[in-house]
Amino acid sequence: MKGRPTSEQFQKQLEDMVNTLRSEIVRGHYAAGEYLPSEKMLAARFGLGNVSVRKGLDQLVEEALIEKIPRVGNRVRIKRTKGEPVSLTVSCSDVTVRNLELPRLLDEFHKQYPWIRADYKIATAESTEGDVITLDNYQFRRLVETEGLPALEPLDAQPDIYPGLFKPFLVRGRLYMQPIVFSPVVLCYNKAHFRECGLPIPDGGWTWDDLAGTAEKLSEVKGRYGFCFHVPDMNRWPLFLLLGGGRFEWDGPRLKPIRGTALMEGIRLCRNLIQNRKAFPLYLSQNNYDISQMFSEGKISMILTTYLGLNRWKRTELDYDITPVPRLDSPKTLSICLGAGVSAGTRYPEEARLLASFFTSPIAQRFIQKQTMSIPSSRLLPVRITDDAIRRPERYPMFREMMFSLRTHHDLNVPAMAFPVLFNQIKAYWADLIDEEELCARLESIRFDANPNMTDEEGREVER
């Protein structure tokens, strides 16, 4: 008796069907408007059950190659423009190139759609020049607040994505970016330093007092400090505002007082950490790379970073690991998500949608998982990677257990454009140029003009 196929064999059969039909569609075997063979015929052709065939066809629907016509069949959507090759441009940052292995990923896209060639260009933050635009959740919110949303086309949500990743890219209930990868902020530590000092390694139960005390002991080694991070970074200092679970409240266009709130507790905690000369160096870093470099050289024992930041060490022999950031009350951390959107000005809307959808396809998500430290947005991928091409920290899979603790800048209930204003006042407090009372008074006196286009992730007007 022939045994049932393993899950790996079944997955390969399903992928073969999808890849074959995709290739036949893009090569013109099925013309635009033509119907694919019936599900029964496809099941017989590829040796799959009807349910499996339906699942494969759903993927082609997600890729905008076909559309399901109820009680009729599956109709081909895609058509080539005069049979000529199409060139697309992806607008992105240099960090995105690294975090997605973008040149090689675009080569994978070309293999799937041989008549489409995609390249990338490095652009400034919130730039919408190009056919496909990549932005993180904070950049997207800045784009919305500066009335740049009409530059993007609404998209259909792809299935199999972690549900919480859509929220930062929703405006009035419509999705404008497909989530590609995400990452929580985590604590990264040098395992060798802990062994040398006979100290227990960090764990998920650590408080910030535990971190400070351990950092002081690690700093007793000459030429080394126990803890550091690039304070001004937008994905670092707001973490401390989120830790206590509080958020800003509004009285019209002004902030309500934060005296005695969880927000003030987090701000005070950050001040105590960066002023602790027994643990935190007086190092004028220009960016996160500076901190990572000091960590690589063994000058710092613990840093705040992200999974995206770990891509700098894909080939390193550095003996390091990661753990959740310490807790202030219950576990919380800042999460960053990178998405892809379609430019409203593209000459090739169908092809641009194909590329945006490709980034969340099983092929692209598996490529990202195997070739980078970035966390793919698909929740269907296995956490453990058996044929890994890079060296990962031992605790890499822990992000699955951290999903409940993820927060975004938007959870603080302030517009993205307000963060630089807040930072200018808070950093004066951290430098002892003003005291806590003056900080609170200054924050209360600032007027933030409401933007009628500002809405939260679920489409409601932002609370003021």
PDB file of N, CA and C in Angstrom, residues 6 58 69 79 94 136 143 159 162 175-176 178 199 224 238 251 278 295 334 341 372 378 395 401 443:
ATOM      1  N   THR A   6       4.299  12.811   3.068  1.00  0.00           N
ATOM      2  CA  THR A   6       4.651  13.604   4.242  1.00  0.00           C
ATOM      3  C   THR A   6       4.231  15.042   4.007  1.00  0.00           C
ATOM      4  N   ASP A  58      -6.067  29.887  -4.238  1.00  0.00           N
ATOM      5  CA  ASP A  58      -6.177  31.063  -3.363  1.00  0.00           C
ATOM      6  C   ASP A  58      -4.889  31.880  -3.382  1.00  0.00           C
ATOM      7  N   ILE A  69     -14.614  33.686  -9.850  1.00  0.00           N
ATOM      8  CA  ILE A  69     -15.956  34.091 -10.267  1.00  0.00           C
ATOM      9  C   ILE A  69     -16.929  33.056  -9.693  1.00  0.00           C
ATOM     10  N   LYS A  79      -2.381  40.646 -17.556  1.00  0.00           N
ATOM     11  CA  LYS A  79      -2.085  40.735 -18.981  1.00  0.00           C
ATOM     12  C   LYS A  79      -0.839  41.585 -19.188  1.00  0.00           C
ATOM     13  N   ASP A  94      18.792  52.102   2.588  1.00  0.00           N
ATOM     14  CA  ASP A  94      19.893  51.148   2.525  1.00  0.00           C
ATOM     15  C   ASP A  94      19.751  50.063   3.583  1.00  0.00           C
ATOM     16  N   ASP A 136       8.622  51.817   7.090  1.00  0.00           N
ATOM     17  CA  ASP A 136       8.275  51.182   8.357  1.00  0.00           C
ATOM     18  C   ASP A 136       7.040  51.864   8.924  1.00  0.00           C
ATOM     19  N   LEU A 143       3.904  59.872   6.856  1.00  0.00           N
ATOM     20  CA  LEU A 143       3.361  60.105   5.521  1.00  0.00           C
ATOM     21  C   LEU A 143       1.880  60.459   5.595  1.00  0.00           C
ATOM     22  N   PRO A 159      -3.616  36.779   3.478  1.00  0.00           N
ATOM     23  CA  PRO A 159      -3.832  35.858   4.598  1.00  0.00           C
ATOM     24  C   PRO A 159      -2.499  35.336   5.124  1.00  0.00           C
ATOM     25  N   TYR A 162       0.748  37.550  10.516  1.00  0.00           N
ATOM     26  CA  TYR A 162       0.397  37.823  11.905  1.00  0.00           C
ATOM     27  C   TYR A 162      -0.601  38.985  11.936  1.00  0.00           C
ATOM     28  N   LEU A 175      -6.189  49.140   4.002  1.00  0.00           N
ATOM     29  CA  LEU A 175      -4.785  48.779   4.125  1.00  0.00           C
ATOM     30  C   LEU A 175      -3.974  49.415   2.998  1.00  0.00           C
ATOM     31  N   TYR A 176      -2.799  49.986   3.353  1.00  0.00           N
ATOM     32  CA  TYR A 176      -1.980  50.650   2.348  1.00  0.00           C
ATOM     33  C   TYR A 176      -0.569  50.055   2.223  1.00  0.00           C
ATOM     34  N   GLN A 178       1.652  46.191   2.647  1.00  0.00           N
ATOM     35  CA  GLN A 178       1.707  44.771   2.999  1.00  0.00           C
ATOM     36  C   GLN A 178       2.869  44.559   3.968  1.00  0.00           C
ATOM     37  N   LEU A 199      28.708  35.741  36.025  1.00  0.00           N
ATOM     38  CA  LEU A 199      27.372  36.302  36.232  1.00  0.00           C
ATOM     39  C   LEU A 199      26.323  35.484  35.475  1.00  0.00           C
ATOM     40  N   ARG A 224      35.737  48.469  29.338  1.00  0.00           N
ATOM     41  CA  ARG A 224      34.449  47.876  28.986  1.00  0.00           C
ATOM     42  C   ARG A 224      33.341  48.535  29.794  1.00  0.00           C
ATOM     43  N   PRO A 238      11.637  55.881  22.625  1.00  0.00           N
ATOM     44  CA  PRO A 238      10.202  55.718  22.914  1.00  0.00           C
ATOM     45  C   PRO A 238       9.863  54.422  23.649  1.00  0.00           C
ATOM     46  N   ASP A 251      -5.972  67.260  26.316  1.00  0.00           N
ATOM     47  CA  ASP A 251      -6.955  68.279  26.693  1.00  0.00           C
ATOM     48  C   ASP A 251      -7.011  69.252  25.529  1.00  0.00           C
ATOM     49  N   LYS A 278      28.759  54.270  36.137  1.00  0.00           N
ATOM     50  CA  LYS A 278      29.329  52.970  36.500  1.00  0.00           C
ATOM     51  C   LYS A 278      28.909  51.875  35.528  1.00  0.00           C
ATOM     52  N   PHE A 295      29.851  47.038  20.409  1.00  0.00           N
ATOM     53  CA  PHE A 295      29.483  45.723  20.927  1.00  0.00           C
ATOM     54  C   PHE A 295      30.322  44.632  20.250  1.00  0.00           C
ATOM     55  N   LEU A 334       8.899  47.696  22.221  1.00  0.00           N
ATOM     56  CA  LEU A 334       8.556  48.423  20.998  1.00  0.00           C
ATOM     57  C   LEU A 334       8.745  47.508  19.798  1.00  0.00           C
ATOM     58  N   GLY A 341       4.147  49.101  -0.265  1.00  0.00           N
ATOM     59  CA  GLY A 341       2.932  49.653  -0.844  1.00  0.00           C
ATOM     60  C   GLY A 341       3.103  49.922  -2.322  1.00  0.00           C
ATOM     61  N   THR A 372      18.218  35.919   6.129  1.00  0.00           N
ATOM     62  CA  THR A 372      18.368  37.085   7.008  1.00  0.00           C
ATOM     63  C   THR A 372      17.982  36.731   8.437  1.00  0.00           C
ATOM     64  N   SER A 378       4.884  36.149   7.815  1.00  0.00           N
ATOM     65  CA  SER A 378       4.019  34.967   7.721  1.00  0.00           C
ATOM     66  C   SER A 378       4.085  34.151   9.009  1.00  0.00           C
ATOM     67  N   ARG A 395      18.661  31.991  21.115  1.00  0.00           N
ATOM     68  CA  ARG A 395      17.295  32.354  21.488  1.00  0.00           C
ATOM     69  C   ARG A 395      16.525  33.031  20.360  1.00  0.00           C
ATOM     70  N   GLU A 401       7.048  33.893  21.405  1.00  0.00           N
ATOM     71  CA  GLU A 401       6.511  33.993  22.765  1.00  0.00           C
ATOM     72  C   GLU A 401       6.378  35.441  23.222  1.00  0.00           C
ATOM     73  N   LEU A 443       5.922  70.279  28.642  1.00  0.00           N
ATOM     74  CA  LEU A 443       5.107  69.398  27.810  1.00  0.00           C
ATOM     75  C   LEU A 443       3.649  69.844  27.805  1.00  0.00           C
TER      76      LEU A 443
END
